[in-house]
Short mmCIF file of C-alpha atoms in Angstrom, two decimals:
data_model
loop_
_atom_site.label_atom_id
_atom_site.label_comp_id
_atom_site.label_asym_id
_atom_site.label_seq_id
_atom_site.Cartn_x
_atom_site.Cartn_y
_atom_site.Cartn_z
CA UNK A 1 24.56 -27.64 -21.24
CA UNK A 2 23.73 -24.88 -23.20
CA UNK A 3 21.57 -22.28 -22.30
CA UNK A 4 21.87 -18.49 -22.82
CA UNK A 5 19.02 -16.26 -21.38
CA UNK A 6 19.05 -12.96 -22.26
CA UNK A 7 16.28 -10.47 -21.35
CA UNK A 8 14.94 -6.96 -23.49
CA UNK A 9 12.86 -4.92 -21.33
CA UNK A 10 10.82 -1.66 -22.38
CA UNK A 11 8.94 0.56 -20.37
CA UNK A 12 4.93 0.56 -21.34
CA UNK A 13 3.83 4.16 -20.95
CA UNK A 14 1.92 6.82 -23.05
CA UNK A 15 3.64 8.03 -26.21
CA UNK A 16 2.36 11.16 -27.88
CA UNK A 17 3.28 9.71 -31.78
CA UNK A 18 1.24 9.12 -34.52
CA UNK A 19 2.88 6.35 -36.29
CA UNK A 20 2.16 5.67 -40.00
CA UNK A 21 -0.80 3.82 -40.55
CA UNK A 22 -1.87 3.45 -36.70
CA UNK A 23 -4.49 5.87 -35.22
CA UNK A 24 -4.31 6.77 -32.13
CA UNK A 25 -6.89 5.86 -28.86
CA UNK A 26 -6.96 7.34 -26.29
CA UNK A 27 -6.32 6.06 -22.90
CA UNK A 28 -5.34 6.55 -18.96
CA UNK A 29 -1.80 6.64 -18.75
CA UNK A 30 -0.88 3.43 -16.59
CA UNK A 31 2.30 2.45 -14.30
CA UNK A 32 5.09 1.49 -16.56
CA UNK A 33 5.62 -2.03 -17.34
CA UNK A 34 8.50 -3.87 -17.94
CA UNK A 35 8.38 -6.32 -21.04
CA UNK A 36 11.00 -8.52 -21.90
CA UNK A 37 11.92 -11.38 -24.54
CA UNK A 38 13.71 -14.52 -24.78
CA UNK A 39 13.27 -15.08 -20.94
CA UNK A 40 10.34 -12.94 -21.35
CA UNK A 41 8.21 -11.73 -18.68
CA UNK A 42 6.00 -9.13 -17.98
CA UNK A 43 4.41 -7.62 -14.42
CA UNK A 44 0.61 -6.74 -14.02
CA UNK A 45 0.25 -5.69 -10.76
CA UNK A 46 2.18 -7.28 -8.25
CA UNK A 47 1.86 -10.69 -10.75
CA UNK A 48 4.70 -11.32 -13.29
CA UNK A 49 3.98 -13.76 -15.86
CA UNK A 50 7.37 -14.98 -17.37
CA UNK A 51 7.81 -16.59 -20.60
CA UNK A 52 10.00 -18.33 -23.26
CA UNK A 53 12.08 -20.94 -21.86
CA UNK A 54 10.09 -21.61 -19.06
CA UNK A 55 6.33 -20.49 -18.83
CA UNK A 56 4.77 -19.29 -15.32
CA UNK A 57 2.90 -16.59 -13.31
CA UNK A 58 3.79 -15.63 -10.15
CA UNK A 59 3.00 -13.33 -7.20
CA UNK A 60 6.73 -13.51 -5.31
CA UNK A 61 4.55 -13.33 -1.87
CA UNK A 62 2.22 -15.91 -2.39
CA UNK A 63 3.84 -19.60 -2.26
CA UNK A 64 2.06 -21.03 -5.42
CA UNK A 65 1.52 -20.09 -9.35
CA UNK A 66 -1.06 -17.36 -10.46
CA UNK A 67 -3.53 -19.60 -12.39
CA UNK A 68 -5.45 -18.07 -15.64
CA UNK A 69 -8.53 -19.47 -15.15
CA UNK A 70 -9.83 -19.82 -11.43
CA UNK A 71 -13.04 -22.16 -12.25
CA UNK A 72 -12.47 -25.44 -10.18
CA UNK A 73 -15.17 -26.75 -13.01
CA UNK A 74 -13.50 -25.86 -16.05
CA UNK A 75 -11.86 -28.94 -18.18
CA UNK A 76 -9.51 -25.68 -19.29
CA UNK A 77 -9.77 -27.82 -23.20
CA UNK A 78 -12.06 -29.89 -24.93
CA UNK A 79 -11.22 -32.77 -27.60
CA UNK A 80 -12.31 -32.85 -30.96
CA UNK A 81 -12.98 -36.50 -31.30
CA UNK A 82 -13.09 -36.30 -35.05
CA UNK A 83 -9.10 -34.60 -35.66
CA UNK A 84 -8.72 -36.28 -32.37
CA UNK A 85 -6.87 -32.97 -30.90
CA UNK A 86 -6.99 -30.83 -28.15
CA UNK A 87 -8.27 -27.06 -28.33
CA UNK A 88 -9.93 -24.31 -26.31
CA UNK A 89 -10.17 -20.44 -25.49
CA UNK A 90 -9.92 -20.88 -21.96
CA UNK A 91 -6.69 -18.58 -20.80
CA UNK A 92 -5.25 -21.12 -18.74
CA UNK A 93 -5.18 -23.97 -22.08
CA UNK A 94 -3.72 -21.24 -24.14
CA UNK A 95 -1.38 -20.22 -21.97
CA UNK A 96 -0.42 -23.87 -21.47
CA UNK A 97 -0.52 -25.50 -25.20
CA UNK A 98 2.77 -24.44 -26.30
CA UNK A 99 4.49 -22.98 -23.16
CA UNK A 100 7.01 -21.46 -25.75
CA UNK A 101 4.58 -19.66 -28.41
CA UNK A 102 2.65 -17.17 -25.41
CA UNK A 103 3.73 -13.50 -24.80
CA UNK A 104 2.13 -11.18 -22.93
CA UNK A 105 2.08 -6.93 -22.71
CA UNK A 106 -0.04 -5.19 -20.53
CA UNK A 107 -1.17 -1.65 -20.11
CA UNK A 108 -2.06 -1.68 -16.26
CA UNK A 109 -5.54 -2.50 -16.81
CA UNK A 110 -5.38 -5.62 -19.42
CA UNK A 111 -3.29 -8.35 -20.03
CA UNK A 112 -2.90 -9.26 -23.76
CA UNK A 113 -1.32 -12.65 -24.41
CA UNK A 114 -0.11 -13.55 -27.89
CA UNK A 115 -0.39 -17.78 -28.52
CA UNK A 116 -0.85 -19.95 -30.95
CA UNK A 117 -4.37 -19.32 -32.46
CA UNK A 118 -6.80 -22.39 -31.34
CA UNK A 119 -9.99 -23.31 -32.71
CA UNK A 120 -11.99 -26.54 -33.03
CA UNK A 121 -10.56 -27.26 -36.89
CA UNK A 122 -7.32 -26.45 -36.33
CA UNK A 123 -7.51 -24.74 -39.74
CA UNK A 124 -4.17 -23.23 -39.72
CA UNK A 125 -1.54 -23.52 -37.37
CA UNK A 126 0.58 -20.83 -38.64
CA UNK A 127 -1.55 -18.64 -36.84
CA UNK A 128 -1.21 -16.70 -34.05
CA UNK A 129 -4.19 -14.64 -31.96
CA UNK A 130 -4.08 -11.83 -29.61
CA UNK A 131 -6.18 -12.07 -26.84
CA UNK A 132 -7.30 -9.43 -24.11
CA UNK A 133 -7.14 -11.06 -20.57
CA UNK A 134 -9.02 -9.47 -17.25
CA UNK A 135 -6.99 -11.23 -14.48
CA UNK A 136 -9.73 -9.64 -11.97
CA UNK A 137 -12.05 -11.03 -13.89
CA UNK A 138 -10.58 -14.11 -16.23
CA UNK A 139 -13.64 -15.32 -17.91
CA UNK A 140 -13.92 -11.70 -19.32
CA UNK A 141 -11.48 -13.11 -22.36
CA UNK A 142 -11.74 -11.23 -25.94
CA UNK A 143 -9.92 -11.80 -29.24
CA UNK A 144 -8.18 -8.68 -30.63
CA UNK A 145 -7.04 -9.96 -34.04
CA UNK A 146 -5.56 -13.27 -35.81
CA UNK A 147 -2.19 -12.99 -38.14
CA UNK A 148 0.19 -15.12 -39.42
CA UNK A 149 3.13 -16.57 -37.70
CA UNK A 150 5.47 -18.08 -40.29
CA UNK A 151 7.97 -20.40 -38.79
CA UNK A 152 10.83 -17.73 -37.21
CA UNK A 153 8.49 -15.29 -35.59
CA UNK A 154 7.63 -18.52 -33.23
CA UNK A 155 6.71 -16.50 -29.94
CA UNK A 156 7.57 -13.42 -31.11
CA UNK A 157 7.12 -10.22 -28.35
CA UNK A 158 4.26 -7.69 -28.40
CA UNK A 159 3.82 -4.78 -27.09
CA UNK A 160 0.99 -1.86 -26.28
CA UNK A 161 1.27 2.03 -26.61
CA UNK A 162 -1.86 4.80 -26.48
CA UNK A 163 -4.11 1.95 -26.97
CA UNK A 164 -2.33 0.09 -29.90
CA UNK A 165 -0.62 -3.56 -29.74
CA UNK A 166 2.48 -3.98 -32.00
CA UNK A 167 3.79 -7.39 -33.29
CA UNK A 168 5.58 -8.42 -35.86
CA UNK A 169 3.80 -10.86 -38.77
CA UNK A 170 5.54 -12.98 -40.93
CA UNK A 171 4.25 -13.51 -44.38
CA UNK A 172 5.19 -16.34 -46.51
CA UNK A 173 4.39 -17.06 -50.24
CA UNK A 174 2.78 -20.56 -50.49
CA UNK A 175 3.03 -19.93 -53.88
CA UNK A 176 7.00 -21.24 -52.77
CA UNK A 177 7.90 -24.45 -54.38
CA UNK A 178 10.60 -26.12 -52.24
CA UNK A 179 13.92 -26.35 -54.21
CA UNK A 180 13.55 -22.90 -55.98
CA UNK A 181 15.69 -19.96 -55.28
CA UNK A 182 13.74 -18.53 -52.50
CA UNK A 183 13.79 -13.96 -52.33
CA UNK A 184 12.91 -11.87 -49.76
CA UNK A 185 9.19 -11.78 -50.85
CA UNK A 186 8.76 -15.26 -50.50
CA UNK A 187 9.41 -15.05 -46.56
CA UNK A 188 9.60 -11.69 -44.64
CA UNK A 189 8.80 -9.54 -41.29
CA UNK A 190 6.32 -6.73 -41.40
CA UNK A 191 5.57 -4.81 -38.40
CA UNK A 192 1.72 -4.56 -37.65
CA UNK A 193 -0.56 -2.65 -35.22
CA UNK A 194 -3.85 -2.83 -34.06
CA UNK A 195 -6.06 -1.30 -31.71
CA UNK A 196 -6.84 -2.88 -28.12
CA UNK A 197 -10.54 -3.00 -28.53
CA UNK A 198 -9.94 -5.42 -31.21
CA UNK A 199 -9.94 -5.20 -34.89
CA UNK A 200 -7.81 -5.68 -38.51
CA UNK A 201 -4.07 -5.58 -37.93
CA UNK A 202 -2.12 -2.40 -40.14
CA UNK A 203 1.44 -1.96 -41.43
CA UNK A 204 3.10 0.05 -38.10
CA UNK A 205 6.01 0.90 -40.56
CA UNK A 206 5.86 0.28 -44.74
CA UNK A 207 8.88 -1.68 -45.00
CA UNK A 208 9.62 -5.73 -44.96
CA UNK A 209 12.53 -7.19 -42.89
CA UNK A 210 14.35 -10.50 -42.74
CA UNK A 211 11.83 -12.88 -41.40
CA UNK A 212 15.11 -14.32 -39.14
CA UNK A 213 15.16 -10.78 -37.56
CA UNK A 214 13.72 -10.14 -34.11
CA UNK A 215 11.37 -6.73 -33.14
CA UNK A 216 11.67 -4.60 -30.03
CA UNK A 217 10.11 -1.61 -29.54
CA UNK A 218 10.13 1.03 -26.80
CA UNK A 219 8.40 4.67 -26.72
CA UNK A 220 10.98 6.37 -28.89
CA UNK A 221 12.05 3.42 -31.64
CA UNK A 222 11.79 0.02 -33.27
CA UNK A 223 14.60 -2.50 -32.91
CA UNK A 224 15.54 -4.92 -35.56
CA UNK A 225 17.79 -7.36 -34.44
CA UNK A 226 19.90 -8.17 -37.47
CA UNK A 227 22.16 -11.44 -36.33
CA UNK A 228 24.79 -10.90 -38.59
CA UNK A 229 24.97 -7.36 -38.32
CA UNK A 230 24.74 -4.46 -36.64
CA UNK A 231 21.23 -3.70 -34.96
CA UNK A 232 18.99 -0.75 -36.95
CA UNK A 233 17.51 1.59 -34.63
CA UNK A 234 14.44 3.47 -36.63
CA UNK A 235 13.04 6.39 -34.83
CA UNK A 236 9.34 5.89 -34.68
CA UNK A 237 8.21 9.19 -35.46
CA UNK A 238 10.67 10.09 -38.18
CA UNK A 239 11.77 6.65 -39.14
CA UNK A 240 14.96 7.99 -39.55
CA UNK A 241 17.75 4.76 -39.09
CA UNK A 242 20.90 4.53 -36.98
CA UNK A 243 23.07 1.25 -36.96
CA UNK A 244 24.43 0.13 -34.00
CA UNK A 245 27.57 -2.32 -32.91
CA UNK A 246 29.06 -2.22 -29.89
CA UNK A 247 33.24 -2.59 -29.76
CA UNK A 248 32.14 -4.75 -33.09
CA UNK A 249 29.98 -6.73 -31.80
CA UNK A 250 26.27 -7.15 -32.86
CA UNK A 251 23.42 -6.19 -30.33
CA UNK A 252 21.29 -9.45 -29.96
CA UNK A 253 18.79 -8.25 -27.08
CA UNK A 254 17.18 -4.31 -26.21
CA UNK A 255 16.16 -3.26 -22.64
CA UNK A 256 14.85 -0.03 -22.03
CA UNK A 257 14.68 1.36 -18.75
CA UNK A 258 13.52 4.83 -18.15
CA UNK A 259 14.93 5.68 -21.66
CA UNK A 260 18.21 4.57 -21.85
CA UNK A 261 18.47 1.67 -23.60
CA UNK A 262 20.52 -1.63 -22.48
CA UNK A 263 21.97 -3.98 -25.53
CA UNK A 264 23.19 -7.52 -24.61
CA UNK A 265 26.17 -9.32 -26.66
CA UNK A 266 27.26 -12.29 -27.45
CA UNK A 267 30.82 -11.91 -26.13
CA UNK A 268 32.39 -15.01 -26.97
CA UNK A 269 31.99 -18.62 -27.78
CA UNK A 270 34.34 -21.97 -27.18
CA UNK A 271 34.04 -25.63 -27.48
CA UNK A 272 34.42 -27.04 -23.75
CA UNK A 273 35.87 -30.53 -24.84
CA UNK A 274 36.18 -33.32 -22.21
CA UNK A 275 34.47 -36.88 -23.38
CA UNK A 276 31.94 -35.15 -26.07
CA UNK A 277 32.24 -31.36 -27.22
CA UNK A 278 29.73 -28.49 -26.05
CA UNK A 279 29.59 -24.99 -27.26
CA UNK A 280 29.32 -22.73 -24.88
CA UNK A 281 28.70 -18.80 -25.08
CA UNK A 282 28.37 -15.83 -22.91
CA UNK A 283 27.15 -12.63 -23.19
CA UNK A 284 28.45 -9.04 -22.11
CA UNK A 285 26.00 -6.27 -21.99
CA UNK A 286 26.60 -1.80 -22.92
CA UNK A 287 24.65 1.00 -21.69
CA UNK A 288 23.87 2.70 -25.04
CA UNK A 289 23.19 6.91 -24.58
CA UNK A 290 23.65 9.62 -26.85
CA UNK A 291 25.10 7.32 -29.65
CA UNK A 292 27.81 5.90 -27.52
CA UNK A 293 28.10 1.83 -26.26
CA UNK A 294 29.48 1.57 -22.47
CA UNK A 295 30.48 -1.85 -21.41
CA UNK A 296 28.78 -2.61 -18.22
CA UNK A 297 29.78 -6.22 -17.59
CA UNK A 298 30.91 -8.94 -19.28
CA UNK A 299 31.32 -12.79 -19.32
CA UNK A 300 27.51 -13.54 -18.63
CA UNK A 301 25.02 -15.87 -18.47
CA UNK A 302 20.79 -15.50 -17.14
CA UNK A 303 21.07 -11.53 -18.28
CA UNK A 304 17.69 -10.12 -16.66
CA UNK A 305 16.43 -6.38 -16.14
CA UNK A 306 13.87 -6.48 -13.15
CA UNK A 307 13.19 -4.21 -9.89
CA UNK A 308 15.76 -1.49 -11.19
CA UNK A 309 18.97 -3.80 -11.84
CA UNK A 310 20.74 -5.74 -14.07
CA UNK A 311 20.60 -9.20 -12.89
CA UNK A 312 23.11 -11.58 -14.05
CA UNK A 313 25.30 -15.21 -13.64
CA UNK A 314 29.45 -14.90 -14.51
CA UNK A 315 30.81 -17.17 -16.46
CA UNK A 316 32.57 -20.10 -15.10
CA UNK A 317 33.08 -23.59 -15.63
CA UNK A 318 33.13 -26.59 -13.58
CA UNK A 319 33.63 -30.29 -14.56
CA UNK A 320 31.72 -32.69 -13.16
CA UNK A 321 32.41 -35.83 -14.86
CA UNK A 322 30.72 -37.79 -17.82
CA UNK A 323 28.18 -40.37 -18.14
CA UNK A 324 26.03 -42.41 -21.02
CA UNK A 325 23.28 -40.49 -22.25
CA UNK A 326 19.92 -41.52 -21.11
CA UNK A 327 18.65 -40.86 -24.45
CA UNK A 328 19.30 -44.57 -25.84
CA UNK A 329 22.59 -43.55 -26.94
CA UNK A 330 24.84 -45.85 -24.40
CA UNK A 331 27.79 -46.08 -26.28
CA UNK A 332 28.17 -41.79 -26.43
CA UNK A 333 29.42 -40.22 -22.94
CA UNK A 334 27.75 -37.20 -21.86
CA UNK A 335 29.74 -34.10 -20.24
CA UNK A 336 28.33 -32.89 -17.17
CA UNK A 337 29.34 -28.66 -16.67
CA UNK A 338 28.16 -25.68 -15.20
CA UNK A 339 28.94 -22.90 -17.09
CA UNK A 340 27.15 -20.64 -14.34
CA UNK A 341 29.90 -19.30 -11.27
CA UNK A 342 27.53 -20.42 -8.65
CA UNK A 343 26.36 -16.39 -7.93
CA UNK A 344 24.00 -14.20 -8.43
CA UNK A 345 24.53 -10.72 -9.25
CA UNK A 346 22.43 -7.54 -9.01
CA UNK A 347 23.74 -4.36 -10.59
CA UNK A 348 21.60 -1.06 -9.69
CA UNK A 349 21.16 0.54 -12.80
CA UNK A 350 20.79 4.26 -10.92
CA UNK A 351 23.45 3.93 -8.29
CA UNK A 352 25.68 1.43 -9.49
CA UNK A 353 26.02 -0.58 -6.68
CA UNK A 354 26.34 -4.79 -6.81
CA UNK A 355 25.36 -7.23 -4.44
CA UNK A 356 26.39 -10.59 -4.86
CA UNK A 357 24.81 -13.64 -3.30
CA UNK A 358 26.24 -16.92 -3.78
CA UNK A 359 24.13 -20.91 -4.14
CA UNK A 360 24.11 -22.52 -1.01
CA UNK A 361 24.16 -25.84 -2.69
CA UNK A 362 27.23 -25.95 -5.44
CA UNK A 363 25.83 -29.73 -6.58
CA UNK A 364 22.98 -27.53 -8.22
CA UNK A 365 23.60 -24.87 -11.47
CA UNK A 366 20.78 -22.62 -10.57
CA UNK A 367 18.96 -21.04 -13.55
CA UNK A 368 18.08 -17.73 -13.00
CA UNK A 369 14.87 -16.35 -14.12
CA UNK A 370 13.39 -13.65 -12.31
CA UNK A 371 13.87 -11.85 -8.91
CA UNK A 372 11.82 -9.35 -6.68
CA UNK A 373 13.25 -7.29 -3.88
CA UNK A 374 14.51 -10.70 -1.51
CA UNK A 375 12.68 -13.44 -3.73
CA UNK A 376 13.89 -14.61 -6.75
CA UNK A 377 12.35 -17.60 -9.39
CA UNK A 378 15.30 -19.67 -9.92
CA UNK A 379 15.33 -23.44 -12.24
CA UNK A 380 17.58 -25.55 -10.23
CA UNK A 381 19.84 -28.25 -12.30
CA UNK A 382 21.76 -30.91 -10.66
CA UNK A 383 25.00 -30.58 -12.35
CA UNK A 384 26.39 -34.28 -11.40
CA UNK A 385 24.43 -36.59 -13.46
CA UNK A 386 22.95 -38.60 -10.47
CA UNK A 387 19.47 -39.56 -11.60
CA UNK A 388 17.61 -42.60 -11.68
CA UNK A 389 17.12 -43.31 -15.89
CA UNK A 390 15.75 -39.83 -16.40
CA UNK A 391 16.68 -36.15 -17.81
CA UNK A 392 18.56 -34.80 -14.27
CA UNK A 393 15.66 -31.60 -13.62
CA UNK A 394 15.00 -31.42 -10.16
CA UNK A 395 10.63 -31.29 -10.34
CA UNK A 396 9.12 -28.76 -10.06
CA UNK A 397 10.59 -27.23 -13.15
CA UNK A 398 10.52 -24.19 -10.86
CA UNK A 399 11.86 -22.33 -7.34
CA UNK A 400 11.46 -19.88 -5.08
CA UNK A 401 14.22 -18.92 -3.21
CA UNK A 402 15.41 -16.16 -0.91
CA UNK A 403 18.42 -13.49 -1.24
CA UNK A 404 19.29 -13.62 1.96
CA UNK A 405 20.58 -10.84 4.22
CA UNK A 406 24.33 -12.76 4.48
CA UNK A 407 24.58 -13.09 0.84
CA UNK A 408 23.34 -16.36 0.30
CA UNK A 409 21.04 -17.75 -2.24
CA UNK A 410 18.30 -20.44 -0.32
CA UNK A 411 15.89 -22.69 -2.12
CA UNK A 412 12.38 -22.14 -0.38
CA UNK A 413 9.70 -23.74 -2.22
CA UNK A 414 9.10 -25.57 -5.28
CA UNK A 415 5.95 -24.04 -7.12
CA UNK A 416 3.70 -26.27 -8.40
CA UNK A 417 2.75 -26.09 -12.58
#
């Protein structure tokens, strides 16, 4: 039972830089909105649409999802009888055809969703295309650009600054022939701009990166998440680098929030060995200022930055027994654990104060996802294996539920994909 969530979140607001190769339009300088990866979400409006391991869009005061297209007539696809496949530009298909490949930015006024690029041919699915997205007005949808994907950058983050969206392309040489001594020019990460109204993508930065690496951004910086090492901070107006671990540990997640920036860790890692073996590992997360890593917390799972805190699950684990797998495997027994303490935590990230709420129902590991002021998005598990011949979700995939006032987390609606 595997699952680490961990969140990056960067504030989108005006920046006065001219970066190298990327000209600058201008535009009205919008709230700031929080953008995130890995459980990725991002808030237009009083909306947040969350992405990665689960896909939604939600308005925490209404009781149902936020749909992409609102035309009761629209088939949202067509079928191409011919390939005998599925495709459209309707938001609500793209943002539905591979829940894991969308990511959204927004600059107060737009939404821009990143997917996988769709067209009746299908000509090449290592594509991925940026589209701009009116939720006031949905059918108002227009492509910014097309660029290539290339296996690792699989629902890779963007981002928008003074009019500019930044993503990172992955090139590949098809020239490649499988079972030669692959380089770094044969598969690599460049990081690309291109303006909002739509256009060719540029080099952001002249400089190729490990195509494994991962790209964050923020007003002041790039991020490249280096896995096996420490994570290179490049100054976006100097380009200037600064390497970063924390008490030896490698960065593997950036938040920003009001310009201090927030790295997650992987903290540790064990087998949890009953009647199969599961790795298991948590995360800690360090305030980084001025050059210097402060442990926040540690031992944690569901890491989220929303509404001004640090959102988060401790570490513990329960044993729940074992059971056949229901994949056809019968004679190999299936552990049943929560790795999750059964609370939720919120952290204030300007006073430092925590409130803790606990699950009202212990026979569920609650996922966390997102949370607003009392109302959080939670993906409830049932931890004890009791399901009739099928995967043990509880449907809908997601939750609401309340934070209530004694300190105790309440399921109130399932919302409907």
């Amino acid at each position: 039972m595997k699952h680490n969530v961990g969140i990056t979140i960067c504030a989108v607001t005006l920046c006065t830089l001219l970066l190298c190769g990327c000209s600058q339009t201008p535009m009205i300088e919008k709230e700031r909105v929080p953008h995130a990866t890995t459980m990725t979400y991002c808030s237009h409006g009083n909306n947040y649409y969350f992405y990665g391991y689960h896909n939604g869009n939600f308005n925490p005061a209404l009781d149902t999802e936020i749909p992409l297209c609102f035309d009761p007539l629209c088939s949202h696809m067509e079928y191409n009888k011919q390939k005998e496949e599925w495709y459209s530009i309707c938001p609500q298909y793209l943002g539905r055809s591979m829940q894991t490949a969308i990511t959204y930015t927004s600059d107060g006024e737009y939404l821009y969703m990143a997917c996988v690029a769709e067209n009746a041919d299908h000509s090449d699915a290592m594509k991925r295309s940026i589209y701009r997205y009116d939720p006031e007005n949905p059918f108002d949808l227009k492509r910014i650009t097309t660029y290539s994907d290339s296996g690792p950058l699989f629902g890779a983050p963007i981002y928008i600054y003074d009019g500019m969206i930044y993503y990172p392309q992955g090139i590949y040489n098809e020239d490649f022939v499988r079972g030669g001594i692959e380089t770094a020019d044969d598969q690599y990460m460049q990081i690309m701009c291109v303006k909002a109204t739509g256009g060719e993508g540029m080099t952001a930065i002249d400089e190729k990166f490990h195509v494994d690496n991962k790209f964050y951004m923020d007003e002041e910086n790039y991020y490249i998440i280096n896995y096996n090492g420490p994570l290179t901070v490049i100054d976006r107006e100097t380009h200037e680098k600064t390497e970063v671990l924390c008490d030896g540990l490698s960065p593997s997640l950036v938040y920003t929030v009001d310009g201090v920036q927030y790295l997650v860790c992987n903290e540790d890692s064990y087998t949890a060995s009953y009647e199969s073996e599961q790795q298991v590992t948590y995360a800690c997360v360090y305030q980084y200022e001025n050059g210097i890593c402060t442990k926040l917390i540690g031992g944690a799972h569901d890491i989220q930055i929303m509404d001004g805190a640090l959102w988060y699950i401790p570490h513990e684990e329960t044993y729940y027994g074992s059971r056949e797998m229901f994949n056809g495997l019968e004679n190999e027994l299936f552990d049943y654990i929560s790795i999750r303490a059964g609370e939720l935590h919120r952290l204030d990230l300007a006073t430092g104060e925590e409130k803790v709420w606990k699950n009202e129902d212990p026979d569920l590991d609650l996922w966390f996802v997102g949370a607003s002021d009392r109302i959080a998005i939670v993906c409830p598990r049932s931890v004890k294996g009791e399901y009739d011949g099928e995967a043990p979700w509880r449907t809908p995939r997601y939750w609401k539920a309340e934070l209530g006032e004694d300190g105790v987390i309440r399921l109130l609606q399932g919302i409907e994909e």
